[in-house]
């Protein structure tokens, strides 16, 4: 009789674990950002592409280099427009399932510079997190600026894709479930 109770306890634990799996993808994965604290610069009119169809465009910088304007776009649709100044932090959040607010982007304006021909804004650190409402991220083509030290003159493409968040938890749950079933069968045999 005790072994039957142990078996039912294992089954109940497995059911609770399996019910929790769909919520894993909905939670923010702050341990594995798509972009992890990198920095970049934009000159007026330039855009930087990100994972899942996002891009950031520097629209304007004033001559004193103390105010600017950026637009964050998702597939060419503006999702956030903001005025910026040095040391300012910009967030882009979404609300999924009408309950949880999730940070998708974090940008810090680390510097603004004004020149005769162009204006430059540096962003560092920059973080992008997975948006569960969009398709899975793919590798981004990365072009290097003229002053990057890439003397070949050709554009290099990044073939590194960031791992999909949540996969390790699903595999761990599957392994725990199989081990529980195995222990349950062993306890029945004894």
PDB file of C-alpha atoms in Angstrom:
ATOM      1  CA  UNK A   1       0.000   0.000   0.000  1.00  0.00           C
ATOM      2  CA  UNK A   2       2.883   2.376   0.782  1.00  0.00           C
ATOM      3  CA  UNK A   3       4.366   1.854  -2.683  1.00  0.00           C
ATOM      4  CA  UNK A   4       1.063   2.763  -4.321  1.00  0.00           C
ATOM      5  CA  UNK A   5       0.955   6.008  -2.314  1.00  0.00           C
ATOM      6  CA  UNK A   6       4.532   6.794  -3.373  1.00  0.00           C
ATOM      7  CA  UNK A   7       3.534   6.229  -6.974  1.00  0.00           C
ATOM      8  CA  UNK A   8       0.586   8.589  -6.735  1.00  0.00           C
ATOM      9  CA  UNK A   9       2.772  11.220  -5.067  1.00  0.00           C
ATOM     10  CA  UNK A  10       5.240  10.954  -7.983  1.00  0.00           C
ATOM     11  CA  UNK A  11       2.418  11.281 -10.513  1.00  0.00           C
ATOM     12  CA  UNK A  12       1.001  14.347  -8.742  1.00  0.00           C
ATOM     13  CA  UNK A  13       4.459  15.964  -8.655  1.00  0.00           C
ATOM     14  CA  UNK A  14       4.927  15.276 -12.372  1.00  0.00           C
ATOM     15  CA  UNK A  15       1.521  16.803 -13.147  1.00  0.00           C
ATOM     16  CA  UNK A  16       2.391  19.970 -11.198  1.00  0.00           C
ATOM     17  CA  UNK A  17       5.710  20.223 -13.029  1.00  0.00           C
ATOM     18  CA  UNK A  18       4.042  19.747 -16.428  1.00  0.00           C
ATOM     19  CA  UNK A  19       1.404  22.384 -15.658  1.00  0.00           C
ATOM     20  CA  UNK A  20       4.176  24.867 -14.866  1.00  0.00           C
ATOM     21  CA  UNK A  21       5.964  24.456 -18.225  1.00  0.00           C
ATOM     22  CA  UNK A  22       3.788  26.849 -20.320  1.00  0.00           C
ATOM     23  CA  UNK A  23       4.421  29.674 -17.842  1.00  0.00           C
ATOM     24  CA  UNK A  24       8.186  29.298 -18.206  1.00  0.00           C
ATOM     25  CA  UNK A  25       8.162  30.844 -21.711  1.00  0.00           C
ATOM     26  CA  UNK A  26       5.993  33.749 -20.557  1.00  0.00           C
ATOM     27  CA  UNK A  27       8.396  34.788 -17.817  1.00  0.00           C
ATOM     28  CA  UNK A  28      11.205  37.233 -18.538  1.00  0.00           C
ATOM     29  CA  UNK A  29      14.560  35.514 -18.966  1.00  0.00           C
ATOM     30  CA  UNK A  30      16.964  38.068 -17.488  1.00  0.00           C
ATOM     31  CA  UNK A  31      19.793  35.521 -17.315  1.00  0.00           C
ATOM     32  CA  UNK A  32      19.984  35.081 -21.105  1.00  0.00           C
ATOM     33  CA  UNK A  33      19.390  38.411 -22.871  1.00  0.00           C
ATOM     34  CA  UNK A  34      19.535  38.470 -26.659  1.00  0.00           C
ATOM     35  CA  UNK A  35      21.915  41.440 -26.429  1.00  0.00           C
ATOM     36  CA  UNK A  36      23.943  41.521 -23.247  1.00  0.00           C
ATOM     37  CA  UNK A  37      25.364  44.910 -22.289  1.00  0.00           C
ATOM     38  CA  UNK A  38      27.045  45.738 -25.576  1.00  0.00           C
ATOM     39  CA  UNK A  39      27.623  49.261 -26.819  1.00  0.00           C
ATOM     40  CA  UNK A  40      27.319  50.947 -30.203  1.00  0.00           C
ATOM     41  CA  UNK A  41      27.099  54.392 -31.765  1.00  0.00           C
ATOM     42  CA  UNK A  42      24.806  55.964 -34.328  1.00  0.00           C
ATOM     43  CA  UNK A  43      25.225  59.082 -36.405  1.00  0.00           C
ATOM     44  CA  UNK A  44      22.238  61.181 -37.416  1.00  0.00           C
ATOM     45  CA  UNK A  45      19.986  59.230 -39.786  1.00  0.00           C
ATOM     46  CA  UNK A  46      21.596  55.844 -39.083  1.00  0.00           C
ATOM     47  CA  UNK A  47      19.674  52.824 -37.823  1.00  0.00           C
ATOM     48  CA  UNK A  48      20.861  49.778 -35.875  1.00  0.00           C
ATOM     49  CA  UNK A  49      19.006  46.479 -36.334  1.00  0.00           C
ATOM     50  CA  UNK A  50      18.265  44.113 -33.466  1.00  0.00           C
ATOM     51  CA  UNK A  51      16.776  40.659 -33.039  1.00  0.00           C
ATOM     52  CA  UNK A  52      13.095  39.941 -33.755  1.00  0.00           C
ATOM     53  CA  UNK A  53      12.703  42.796 -36.276  1.00  0.00           C
ATOM     54  CA  UNK A  54      13.505  45.761 -34.023  1.00  0.00           C
ATOM     55  CA  UNK A  55      15.640  48.741 -35.093  1.00  0.00           C
ATOM     56  CA  UNK A  56      16.756  51.985 -33.440  1.00  0.00           C
ATOM     57  CA  UNK A  57      17.161  55.135 -35.556  1.00  0.00           C
ATOM     58  CA  UNK A  58      18.878  58.345 -34.474  1.00  0.00           C
ATOM     59  CA  UNK A  59      16.632  61.020 -35.962  1.00  0.00           C
ATOM     60  CA  UNK A  60      18.155  64.265 -34.670  1.00  0.00           C
ATOM     61  CA  UNK A  61      20.807  65.762 -32.359  1.00  0.00           C
ATOM     62  CA  UNK A  62      20.944  69.489 -31.611  1.00  0.00           C
ATOM     63  CA  UNK A  63      24.133  71.507 -32.185  1.00  0.00           C
ATOM     64  CA  UNK A  64      24.948  71.622 -28.456  1.00  0.00           C
ATOM     65  CA  UNK A  65      24.868  67.793 -28.317  1.00  0.00           C
ATOM     66  CA  UNK A  66      22.690  67.848 -25.227  1.00  0.00           C
ATOM     67  CA  UNK A  67      19.347  66.744 -26.736  1.00  0.00           C
ATOM     68  CA  UNK A  68      18.411  64.229 -29.378  1.00  0.00           C
ATOM     69  CA  UNK A  69      15.554  62.178 -30.759  1.00  0.00           C
ATOM     70  CA  UNK A  70      15.439  58.423 -31.390  1.00  0.00           C
ATOM     71  CA  UNK A  71      12.798  56.058 -32.726  1.00  0.00           C
ATOM     72  CA  UNK A  72      12.522  52.371 -31.901  1.00  0.00           C
ATOM     73  CA  UNK A  73      10.763  50.470 -34.666  1.00  0.00           C
ATOM     74  CA  UNK A  74       9.353  46.987 -34.976  1.00  0.00           C
ATOM     75  CA  UNK A  75       9.234  45.938 -38.633  1.00  0.00           C
ATOM     76  CA  UNK A  76       9.285  49.600 -39.772  1.00  0.00           C
ATOM     77  CA  UNK A  77       6.456  50.605 -37.400  1.00  0.00           C
ATOM     78  CA  UNK A  78       7.419  53.092 -34.679  1.00  0.00           C
ATOM     79  CA  UNK A  79       6.795  51.526 -31.251  1.00  0.00           C
ATOM     80  CA  UNK A  80       8.612  54.158 -29.179  1.00  0.00           C
ATOM     81  CA  UNK A  81       9.809  57.673 -29.898  1.00  0.00           C
ATOM     82  CA  UNK A  82      11.885  59.449 -27.262  1.00  0.00           C
ATOM     83  CA  UNK A  83      13.922  62.560 -26.698  1.00  0.00           C
ATOM     84  CA  UNK A  84      17.316  61.769 -25.230  1.00  0.00           C
ATOM     85  CA  UNK A  85      20.068  63.507 -23.337  1.00  0.00           C
ATOM     86  CA  UNK A  86      23.448  62.298 -22.000  1.00  0.00           C
ATOM     87  CA  UNK A  87      23.257  59.619 -19.266  1.00  0.00           C
ATOM     88  CA  UNK A  88      19.549  59.070 -19.888  1.00  0.00           C
ATOM     89  CA  UNK A  89      18.118  55.550 -19.754  1.00  0.00           C
ATOM     90  CA  UNK A  90      15.444  54.446 -22.213  1.00  0.00           C
ATOM     91  CA  UNK A  91      13.201  51.438 -21.597  1.00  0.00           C
ATOM     92  CA  UNK A  92      10.803  49.717 -23.953  1.00  0.00           C
ATOM     93  CA  UNK A  93       8.233  47.514 -22.216  1.00  0.00           C
ATOM     94  CA  UNK A  94       5.381  45.355 -23.462  1.00  0.00           C
ATOM     95  CA  UNK A  95       2.386  43.949 -21.627  1.00  0.00           C
ATOM     96  CA  UNK A  96       1.742  40.295 -22.403  1.00  0.00           C
ATOM     97  CA  UNK A  97      -1.450  38.463 -21.478  1.00  0.00           C
ATOM     98  CA  UNK A  98      -2.836  41.748 -20.068  1.00  0.00           C
ATOM     99  CA  UNK A  99      -1.008  41.076 -16.806  1.00  0.00           C
ATOM    100  CA  UNK A 100       2.784  41.085 -16.918  1.00  0.00           C
ATOM    101  CA  UNK A 101       4.834  44.060 -18.030  1.00  0.00           C
ATOM    102  CA  UNK A 102       8.055  42.861 -19.632  1.00  0.00           C
ATOM    103  CA  UNK A 103      11.190  44.886 -20.405  1.00  0.00           C
ATOM    104  CA  UNK A 104      12.294  44.259 -23.993  1.00  0.00           C
ATOM    105  CA  UNK A 105      14.959  46.977 -24.370  1.00  0.00           C
ATOM    106  CA  UNK A 106      17.236  48.926 -22.046  1.00  0.00           C
ATOM    107  CA  UNK A 107      19.430  51.641 -23.599  1.00  0.00           C
ATOM    108  CA  UNK A 108      21.720  54.041 -21.751  1.00  0.00           C
ATOM    109  CA  UNK A 109      22.866  57.144 -23.634  1.00  0.00           C
ATOM    110  CA  UNK A 110      26.545  57.154 -22.707  1.00  0.00           C
ATOM    111  CA  UNK A 111      27.584  60.117 -24.844  1.00  0.00           C
ATOM    112  CA  UNK A 112      26.442  62.710 -27.375  1.00  0.00           C
ATOM    113  CA  UNK A 113      28.853  64.446 -29.738  1.00  0.00           C
ATOM    114  CA  UNK A 114      28.318  67.226 -32.245  1.00  0.00           C
ATOM    115  CA  UNK A 115      30.423  67.799 -35.341  1.00  0.00           C
ATOM    116  CA  UNK A 116      30.281  70.016 -38.402  1.00  0.00           C
ATOM    117  CA  UNK A 117      28.925  67.346 -40.724  1.00  0.00           C
ATOM    118  CA  UNK A 118      27.364  64.812 -38.406  1.00  0.00           C
ATOM    119  CA  UNK A 119      26.306  64.164 -34.846  1.00  0.00           C
ATOM    120  CA  UNK A 120      27.016  60.925 -32.959  1.00  0.00           C
ATOM    121  CA  UNK A 121      25.306  59.297 -29.989  1.00  0.00           C
ATOM    122  CA  UNK A 122      26.833  56.348 -28.128  1.00  0.00           C
ATOM    123  CA  UNK A 123      24.684  53.810 -26.303  1.00  0.00           C
ATOM    124  CA  UNK A 124      26.188  51.601 -23.608  1.00  0.00           C
ATOM    125  CA  UNK A 125      25.128  49.311 -22.075  1.00  0.00           C
ATOM    126  CA  UNK A 126      22.341  47.975 -24.276  1.00  0.00           C
ATOM    127  CA  UNK A 127      20.174  44.975 -23.403  1.00  0.00           C
ATOM    128  CA  UNK A 128      17.518  43.255 -25.498  1.00  0.00           C
ATOM    129  CA  UNK A 129      15.317  40.560 -24.018  1.00  0.00           C
ATOM    130  CA  UNK A 130      13.176  37.958 -25.763  1.00  0.00           C
ATOM    131  CA  UNK A 131       9.684  39.091 -26.787  1.00  0.00           C
ATOM    132  CA  UNK A 132       7.431  36.012 -26.459  1.00  0.00           C
ATOM    133  CA  UNK A 133       4.808  37.553 -28.773  1.00  0.00           C
ATOM    134  CA  UNK A 134       7.214  37.577 -31.757  1.00  0.00           C
ATOM    135  CA  UNK A 135       8.894  34.808 -33.807  1.00  0.00           C
ATOM    136  CA  UNK A 136      12.070  33.194 -32.483  1.00  0.00           C
ATOM    137  CA  UNK A 137      15.202  35.318 -32.987  1.00  0.00           C
ATOM    138  CA  UNK A 138      17.614  34.584 -35.820  1.00  0.00           C
ATOM    139  CA  UNK A 139      21.185  35.734 -36.390  1.00  0.00           C
ATOM    140  CA  UNK A 140      21.651  39.367 -37.373  1.00  0.00           C
ATOM    141  CA  UNK A 141      23.767  40.482 -40.329  1.00  0.00           C
ATOM    142  CA  UNK A 142      26.406  42.791 -38.897  1.00  0.00           C
ATOM    143  CA  UNK A 143      28.216  45.324 -41.032  1.00  0.00           C
ATOM    144  CA  UNK A 144      31.352  46.890 -39.669  1.00  0.00           C
ATOM    145  CA  UNK A 145      31.930  50.647 -39.978  1.00  0.00           C
ATOM    146  CA  UNK A 146      34.850  51.941 -42.024  1.00  0.00           C
ATOM    147  CA  UNK A 147      36.941  52.639 -38.906  1.00  0.00           C
ATOM    148  CA  UNK A 148      36.477  49.191 -37.319  1.00  0.00           C
ATOM    149  CA  UNK A 149      39.836  47.745 -38.368  1.00  0.00           C
ATOM    150  CA  UNK A 150      38.257  45.293 -40.801  1.00  0.00           C
ATOM    151  CA  UNK A 151      40.704  45.876 -43.658  1.00  0.00           C
ATOM    152  CA  UNK A 152      39.163  43.402 -46.095  1.00  0.00           C
ATOM    153  CA  UNK A 153      36.481  45.928 -47.034  1.00  0.00           C
ATOM    154  CA  UNK A 154      33.783  43.270 -47.007  1.00  0.00           C
ATOM    155  CA  UNK A 155      30.797  42.970 -44.735  1.00  0.00           C
ATOM    156  CA  UNK A 156      30.906  40.170 -42.213  1.00  0.00           C
ATOM    157  CA  UNK A 157      27.797  38.289 -41.180  1.00  0.00           C
ATOM    158  CA  UNK A 158      27.195  37.055 -37.668  1.00  0.00           C
ATOM    159  CA  UNK A 159      26.099  33.424 -37.734  1.00  0.00           C
ATOM    160  CA  UNK A 160      25.760  33.117 -33.977  1.00  0.00           C
ATOM    161  CA  UNK A 161      22.184  32.674 -32.805  1.00  0.00           C
ATOM    162  CA  UNK A 162      21.406  33.201 -29.150  1.00  0.00           C
ATOM    163  CA  UNK A 163      19.908  30.133 -27.474  1.00  0.00           C
ATOM    164  CA  UNK A 164      16.160  30.145 -27.017  1.00  0.00           C
ATOM    165  CA  UNK A 165      15.184  30.928 -23.414  1.00  0.00           C
ATOM    166  CA  UNK A 166      13.359  28.207 -21.481  1.00  0.00           C
ATOM    167  CA  UNK A 167      14.704  25.177 -23.335  1.00  0.00           C
ATOM    168  CA  UNK A 168      16.859  24.047 -20.408  1.00  0.00           C
ATOM    169  CA  UNK A 169      13.886  24.131 -18.040  1.00  0.00           C
ATOM    170  CA  UNK A 170      11.773  21.983 -20.368  1.00  0.00           C
ATOM    171  CA  UNK A 171      14.565  19.420 -20.735  1.00  0.00           C
ATOM    172  CA  UNK A 172      15.167  19.391 -16.975  1.00  0.00           C
ATOM    173  CA  UNK A 173      11.461  18.818 -16.353  1.00  0.00           C
ATOM    174  CA  UNK A 174      11.410  15.964 -18.855  1.00  0.00           C
ATOM    175  CA  UNK A 175      14.412  14.311 -17.211  1.00  0.00           C
ATOM    176  CA  UNK A 176      12.906  14.725 -13.726  1.00  0.00           C
ATOM    177  CA  UNK A 177       9.649  13.201 -14.954  1.00  0.00           C
ATOM    178  CA  UNK A 178      11.413  10.184 -16.448  1.00  0.00           C
ATOM    179  CA  UNK A 179      13.452   9.687 -13.262  1.00  0.00           C
ATOM    180  CA  UNK A 180      10.292   9.871 -11.145  1.00  0.00           C
ATOM    181  CA  UNK A 181       8.620   7.206 -13.276  1.00  0.00           C
ATOM    182  CA  UNK A 182      11.721   5.017 -13.035  1.00  0.00           C
ATOM    183  CA  UNK A 183      11.853   5.365  -9.215  1.00  0.00           C
ATOM    184  CA  UNK A 184       8.131   4.630  -9.027  1.00  0.00           C
ATOM    185  CA  UNK A 185       8.560   1.414 -11.037  1.00  0.00           C
ATOM    186  CA  UNK A 186      11.479   0.362  -8.829  1.00  0.00           C
ATOM    187  CA  UNK A 187       9.402   0.970  -5.690  1.00  0.00           C
ATOM    188  CA  UNK A 188       6.561  -1.192  -7.083  1.00  0.00           C
ATOM    189  CA  UNK A 189       8.935  -4.079  -7.855  1.00  0.00           C
ATOM    190  CA  UNK A 190      10.289  -4.111  -4.282  1.00  0.00           C
TER     191      UNK A 190
END
